[in-house]
């Protein structure tokens, strides 16, 4: 079964972009459309003003925004260190990203608990409640995928498999992770202002 | 898994060293794009047969609403009651599943899945897709999705029944009707799997086309098939995620107590509290934002296959290659800003409505350009009426007759009368249903030798063609008149209201045509499977085509070509080049041997191009020349 894959090798070098990286970008476009659709739905629904209750977002969401920004910074630092073959820093950077990623998840959970304690529940009186859960929840699903990627990268880093000549894994993961950071910042700004 | 390590290659990796291939790795979990294409084709054909059988059953119901249908008891069991009557809610279920199967499973996955997989690597000159593994996953997601959809047919409460557009509240309230329960849940699960499949496939197609073309294969040397598969994948990538979002919200409304789409629903229907303040129209926006691009996701691949088949079998370059690409791009872009034409009667702001009218009518322009180019390609061509060519011309015919009714529906003032009548049913079955099915059949007849290294039987092909085209027009053409007179769609029987009595005979006629059309497909199935098993062998390039797939050896090998991938020197439509030895020059033939300008294909497009070759008007047919000749002016010389 593996034999099929060797045949690509002869050609792969000539491609302008690595096909896997390209796929990652295309995948990101698809995720963008998912959230573009849902945030448009939010705007359209809000516009008819039926049963729409505005409320304050949990303060925690502000902190998680900072956390996810920090996690992007550590990952960026890890990738840069890998490029310089500084393996020790790579490990630190990736582990830090993993920890921050997990913290982000816990933070979102805490934010939801805060909302629940204020009687703003998922299937509550207003569609506006549900929308906040849907948007942050679907983002969180993608983050969980990212955290799993980070865990895999951690294993790789501790086996010394991330270095100057083996960057593909960390590059793919970085593209995805930074995108999720931007996506959350967008969603946060959107929910605060919309 | 370990496919990572294999792409971490060394430059001297063997090209096609054959490992032991087990049955499982070759036929089941195959990662070879050609095999995956066949898997899509088989599943698509199977789903197509199921969808067609459903349609024949409900056509029997519509044609003879008073008849005793107990002869169907062996198939439908309890859905035929003791007096021999079809259960009305099962009728709705069948219509829904028929639409869903045909639109998504046959004409999206079956059509794009088959031909994008088969042709993108072969015609671009790549050894396989960008990610064979993801490609395999794409098929298996499709497979699971089909299985789930089929299971829903066998539920005691019946399958989903709100129509293929699954509008809430019927789809959002599990208690609304029998099919709204588990059947609807399975529909949504199936659709979510399907979207996964479509996205994975589409990502692969896009990356392969943009990134993995062979040397010399510039975007303007791509066959139009590839252009249309590529744009289809782009449309899918941009619109399926939005449907995914819409379906998720629907799932939450059904099962988790939200009310995105629910308004003014009393408590006894929700089994809990009363639901106020949601918006069913919101769902329609999300659905049609996919839904309209979706109809082009269906049509574009069929148009692409047709372009190729018509050029090859007219032995002429496709007329207006660049205009074809521009109109594909135009259609792709416009298809995102017209979804509102499905919603003219939802009480939308009339100003917004007229914006949608304008955008919708503008789509007719690129569509008309394409039709014109097909006809101009045929014009004075050296036409070979192979079965594939017949079906391709059939597609053009349907595209014209169905497109014209689109113009009626695109005008909001008319659509307010025609919406939800049989006129719409006629429109979309002709322009999308039959047209795309014809494209798909044309593709199967044309590329069968590539897929199975055998030829199909031509005589049976012609018989199949004539029966199918007559039956298709017989079924759908009369529906225009019913629609104009206001007969609504999705009614279970037309014998209960006196106004409908005048349509009794016509309904019988339509049903007879539908049944003939259905049985005609047996000819195709027989031809297909018997040719797979014992068709006569084919040469490598049976149609004298120029594109790269015919330069690959007849025997399928992983990686498609032994030795190097061919380099491309010319555009894909060098048919009947004046002075050339054969009436086609494959894309991988360098220019040295040519007798005419060796630079590029431009010369064949310019009016009267090629200077001294004014005697070969078949090749140099062009609009300006046509009119100049028409008015007795001299043809322009380049
Ligand atoms: C000139 C081009 C076209 C125009 C102006 C046009 C316009 C329309 C309009 C206004 C409707 C809504 C009718 C209603 O529900 O009241 C409609 C329905 C539909 N059209 Fe078209 N159309 C065009 C071409 C196409 C093409 C090329 C396809 C598919 C390949 C297509 C597929 C459909 C389908 C599937 C529906 C019905 C969906 C449903 O309600 O179940 N149309 N068209
Ligand atoms: Cu439309």
CSV table of N, CA and C in Angstrom, one decimal, chain B residues 525-590:
chain,number,residue,atom,x,y,z
B,525,UNK,N,-26.8,-0.1,-18.0
B,525,UNK,CA,-26.2,-1.0,-17.0
B,525,UNK,C,-25.6,-2.3,-17.6
B,526,UNK,N,-26.5,-2.9,-18.5
B,526,UNK,CA,-26.0,-4.1,-19.1
B,526,UNK,C,-24.8,-3.8,-20.0
B,527,UNK,N,-24.8,-2.8,-20.8
B,527,UNK,CA,-23.7,-2.4,-21.6
B,527,UNK,C,-22.4,-2.2,-20.8
B,528,UNK,N,-22.6,-1.4,-19.7
B,528,UNK,CA,-21.5,-1.1,-18.9
B,528,UNK,C,-20.8,-2.3,-18.3
B,529,UNK,N,-21.6,-3.1,-17.6
B,529,UNK,CA,-21.0,-4.2,-16.9
B,529,UNK,C,-20.6,-5.3,-17.8
B,530,UNK,N,-21.3,-5.6,-18.9
B,530,UNK,CA,-20.8,-6.6,-19.8
B,530,UNK,C,-19.6,-6.1,-20.5
B,531,UNK,N,-19.4,-4.8,-20.8
B,531,UNK,CA,-18.2,-4.4,-21.4
B,531,UNK,C,-17.0,-4.4,-20.4
B,532,UNK,N,-17.3,-4.1,-19.2
B,532,UNK,CA,-16.2,-4.3,-18.2
B,532,UNK,C,-15.7,-5.7,-18.2
B,533,UNK,N,-16.6,-6.6,-18.3
B,533,UNK,CA,-16.2,-8.0,-18.3
B,533,UNK,C,-15.6,-8.5,-19.6
B,534,UNK,N,-16.3,-8.2,-20.7
B,534,UNK,CA,-15.9,-8.8,-21.9
B,534,UNK,C,-16.0,-7.9,-23.1
B,535,UNK,N,-15.8,-6.6,-22.9
B,535,UNK,CA,-15.9,-5.7,-24.0
B,535,UNK,C,-14.7,-5.9,-24.9
B,536,UNK,N,-14.8,-5.4,-26.2
B,536,UNK,CA,-13.6,-5.6,-27.0
B,536,UNK,C,-12.5,-4.7,-26.6
B,537,UNK,N,-11.3,-5.1,-26.8
B,537,UNK,CA,-10.1,-4.4,-26.3
B,537,UNK,C,-10.0,-3.1,-27.1
B,538,UNK,N,-9.3,-2.1,-26.5
B,538,UNK,CA,-9.2,-0.8,-27.1
B,538,UNK,C,-7.7,-0.5,-27.5
B,539,UNK,N,-7.5,0.4,-28.4
B,539,UNK,CA,-6.2,0.9,-28.6
B,539,UNK,C,-5.9,1.9,-27.5
B,540,UNK,N,-4.7,2.4,-27.4
B,540,UNK,CA,-4.4,3.3,-26.4
B,540,UNK,C,-5.1,4.7,-26.5
B,541,UNK,N,-5.3,5.1,-27.7
B,541,UNK,CA,-5.9,6.4,-27.9
B,541,UNK,C,-7.1,6.3,-28.9
B,542,UNK,N,-8.2,5.7,-28.5
B,542,UNK,CA,-9.2,5.3,-29.5
B,542,UNK,C,-9.9,6.4,-30.2
B,543,UNK,N,-9.9,7.6,-29.6
B,543,UNK,CA,-10.7,8.7,-30.2
B,543,UNK,C,-9.7,9.7,-30.9
B,544,UNK,N,-8.5,9.4,-30.9
B,544,UNK,CA,-7.5,10.3,-31.5
B,544,UNK,C,-7.6,11.6,-30.7
B,545,UNK,N,-7.4,11.6,-29.4
B,545,UNK,CA,-7.4,12.8,-28.6
B,545,UNK,C,-6.0,13.3,-28.3
B,546,UNK,N,-6.0,14.6,-27.9
B,546,UNK,CA,-4.8,15.3,-27.8
B,546,UNK,C,-4.3,15.3,-26.3
B,547,UNK,N,-5.2,15.0,-25.4
B,547,UNK,CA,-4.8,15.3,-24.0
B,547,UNK,C,-4.0,14.1,-23.4
B,548,UNK,N,-3.4,14.4,-22.3
B,548,UNK,CA,-2.3,13.6,-21.8
B,548,UNK,C,-2.8,12.2,-21.3
B,549,UNK,N,-4.0,12.1,-20.9
B,549,UNK,CA,-4.4,10.8,-20.3
B,549,UNK,C,-4.2,9.7,-21.4
B,550,UNK,N,-4.3,10.0,-22.7
B,550,UNK,CA,-4.2,9.0,-23.7
B,550,UNK,C,-2.8,8.7,-24.1
B,551,UNK,N,-1.9,9.5,-23.5
B,551,UNK,CA,-0.5,9.1,-23.7
B,551,UNK,C,0.0,8.1,-22.7
B,552,UNK,N,-0.8,7.9,-21.7
B,552,UNK,CA,-0.4,6.9,-20.7
B,552,UNK,C,-0.7,5.5,-21.2
B,553,UNK,N,0.1,4.5,-20.8
B,553,UNK,CA,-0.1,3.2,-21.3
B,553,UNK,C,-1.5,2.6,-21.0
B,554,UNK,N,-2.0,1.7,-21.8
B,554,UNK,CA,-3.3,1.2,-21.6
B,554,UNK,C,-3.4,0.5,-20.2
B,555,UNK,N,-2.4,-0.3,-19.9
B,555,UNK,CA,-2.4,-0.9,-18.6
B,555,UNK,C,-2.2,0.1,-17.5
B,556,UNK,N,-3.0,0.0,-16.5
B,556,UNK,CA,-2.9,1.0,-15.4
B,556,UNK,C,-1.7,0.7,-14.6
B,557,UNK,N,-0.8,1.7,-14.4
B,557,UNK,CA,0.2,1.6,-13.4
B,557,UNK,C,0.2,2.7,-12.4
B,558,UNK,N,0.7,2.4,-11.2
B,558,UNK,CA,0.7,3.5,-10.2
B,558,UNK,C,1.7,4.5,-10.7
B,559,UNK,N,1.3,5.7,-10.7
B,559,UNK,CA,2.2,6.8,-11.2
B,559,UNK,C,1.9,7.1,-12.6
B,560,UNK,N,1.0,6.4,-13.2
B,560,UNK,CA,0.4,6.7,-14.5
B,560,UNK,C,1.3,6.5,-15.7
B,561,UNK,N,2.6,7.0,-15.7
B,561,UNK,CA,3.5,6.9,-16.8
B,561,UNK,C,4.7,6.1,-16.4
B,562,UNK,N,5.1,5.2,-17.3
B,562,UNK,CA,6.4,4.6,-17.1
B,562,UNK,C,7.5,5.7,-17.4
B,563,UNK,N,8.6,5.7,-16.7
B,563,UNK,CA,9.6,6.7,-17.1
B,563,UNK,C,9.1,8.1,-16.7
B,564,UNK,N,9.5,9.1,-17.5
B,564,UNK,CA,9.2,10.5,-17.1
B,564,UNK,C,7.8,10.8,-17.5
B,565,UNK,N,7.3,11.8,-16.7
B,565,UNK,CA,6.0,12.3,-17.1
B,565,UNK,C,6.1,13.1,-18.3
B,566,UNK,N,5.2,13.1,-19.3
B,566,UNK,CA,5.3,13.8,-20.5
B,566,UNK,C,5.4,15.3,-20.3
B,567,UNK,N,6.2,16.0,-21.1
B,567,UNK,CA,6.2,17.4,-21.0
B,567,UNK,C,5.2,18.0,-22.0
B,568,UNK,N,4.6,19.1,-21.7
B,568,UNK,CA,3.6,19.6,-22.6
B,568,UNK,C,4.1,20.8,-23.4
B,569,UNK,N,3.8,20.8,-24.7
B,569,UNK,CA,4.3,21.8,-25.6
B,569,UNK,C,3.2,22.6,-26.2
B,570,UNK,N,2.0,22.2,-26.1
B,570,UNK,CA,0.9,22.9,-26.8
B,570,UNK,C,-0.4,22.9,-26.1
B,571,UNK,N,-1.3,23.6,-26.5
B,571,UNK,CA,-2.7,23.6,-25.9
B,571,UNK,C,-3.4,22.3,-26.2
B,572,UNK,N,-4.5,22.0,-25.6
B,572,UNK,CA,-5.1,20.7,-25.8
B,572,UNK,C,-6.0,20.6,-27.0
B,573,UNK,N,-6.1,21.5,-27.8
B,573,UNK,CA,-7.1,21.4,-28.9
B,573,UNK,C,-6.5,21.5,-30.3
B,574,UNK,N,-5.3,20.9,-30.5
B,574,UNK,CA,-4.7,20.9,-31.8
B,574,UNK,C,-5.4,19.8,-32.7
B,575,UNK,N,-6.6,20.0,-33.1
B,575,UNK,CA,-7.3,19.1,-34.0
B,575,UNK,C,-7.2,19.7,-35.4
B,576,UNK,N,-7.1,18.8,-36.4
B,576,UNK,CA,-7.1,19.2,-37.8
B,576,UNK,C,-6.2,20.4,-38.0
B,577,UNK,N,-5.0,20.3,-37.5
B,577,UNK,CA,-4.1,21.4,-37.8
B,577,UNK,C,-3.6,21.3,-39.2
B,578,UNK,N,-3.8,22.3,-40.0
B,578,UNK,CA,-3.4,22.2,-41.4
B,578,UNK,C,-2.0,21.8,-41.6
B,579,UNK,N,-1.8,20.9,-42.5
B,579,UNK,CA,-0.5,20.5,-42.8
B,579,UNK,C,0.1,19.4,-41.9
B,580,UNK,N,-0.6,19.2,-40.8
B,580,UNK,CA,-0.1,18.1,-39.9
B,580,UNK,C,-0.4,16.8,-40.4
B,581,UNK,N,0.4,15.8,-39.9
B,581,UNK,CA,0.3,14.5,-40.5
B,581,UNK,C,-1.0,13.8,-40.1
B,582,UNK,N,-1.4,13.9,-38.8
B,582,UNK,CA,-2.7,13.4,-38.4
B,582,UNK,C,-3.6,14.5,-38.1
B,583,UNK,N,-4.9,14.2,-37.9
B,583,UNK,CA,-5.8,15.3,-37.6
B,583,UNK,C,-5.8,15.6,-36.1
B,584,UNK,N,-4.9,15.2,-35.4
B,584,UNK,CA,-4.7,15.6,-34.0
B,584,UNK,C,-3.2,15.6,-33.6
B,585,UNK,N,-2.8,16.5,-32.8
B,585,UNK,CA,-1.5,16.5,-32.3
B,585,UNK,C,-1.5,16.5,-30.8
B,586,UNK,N,-1.1,15.4,-30.2
B,586,UNK,CA,-1.1,15.4,-28.7
B,586,UNK,C,-0.3,16.5,-28.1
B,587,UNK,N,-0.7,16.8,-26.8
B,587,UNK,CA,-0.1,17.9,-26.1
B,587,UNK,C,1.4,17.8,-25.9
B,588,UNK,N,1.8,16.5,-25.9
B,588,UNK,CA,3.2,16.3,-25.6
B,588,UNK,C,4.1,16.2,-26.8
B,589,UNK,N,3.6,16.6,-28.0
B,589,UNK,CA,4.4,16.6,-29.2
B,589,UNK,C,5.0,18.0,-29.3
B,590,UNK,N,6.3,18.0,-29.4
B,590,UNK,CA,7.0,19.4,-29.6
B,590,UNK,C,6.7,20.0,-30.9
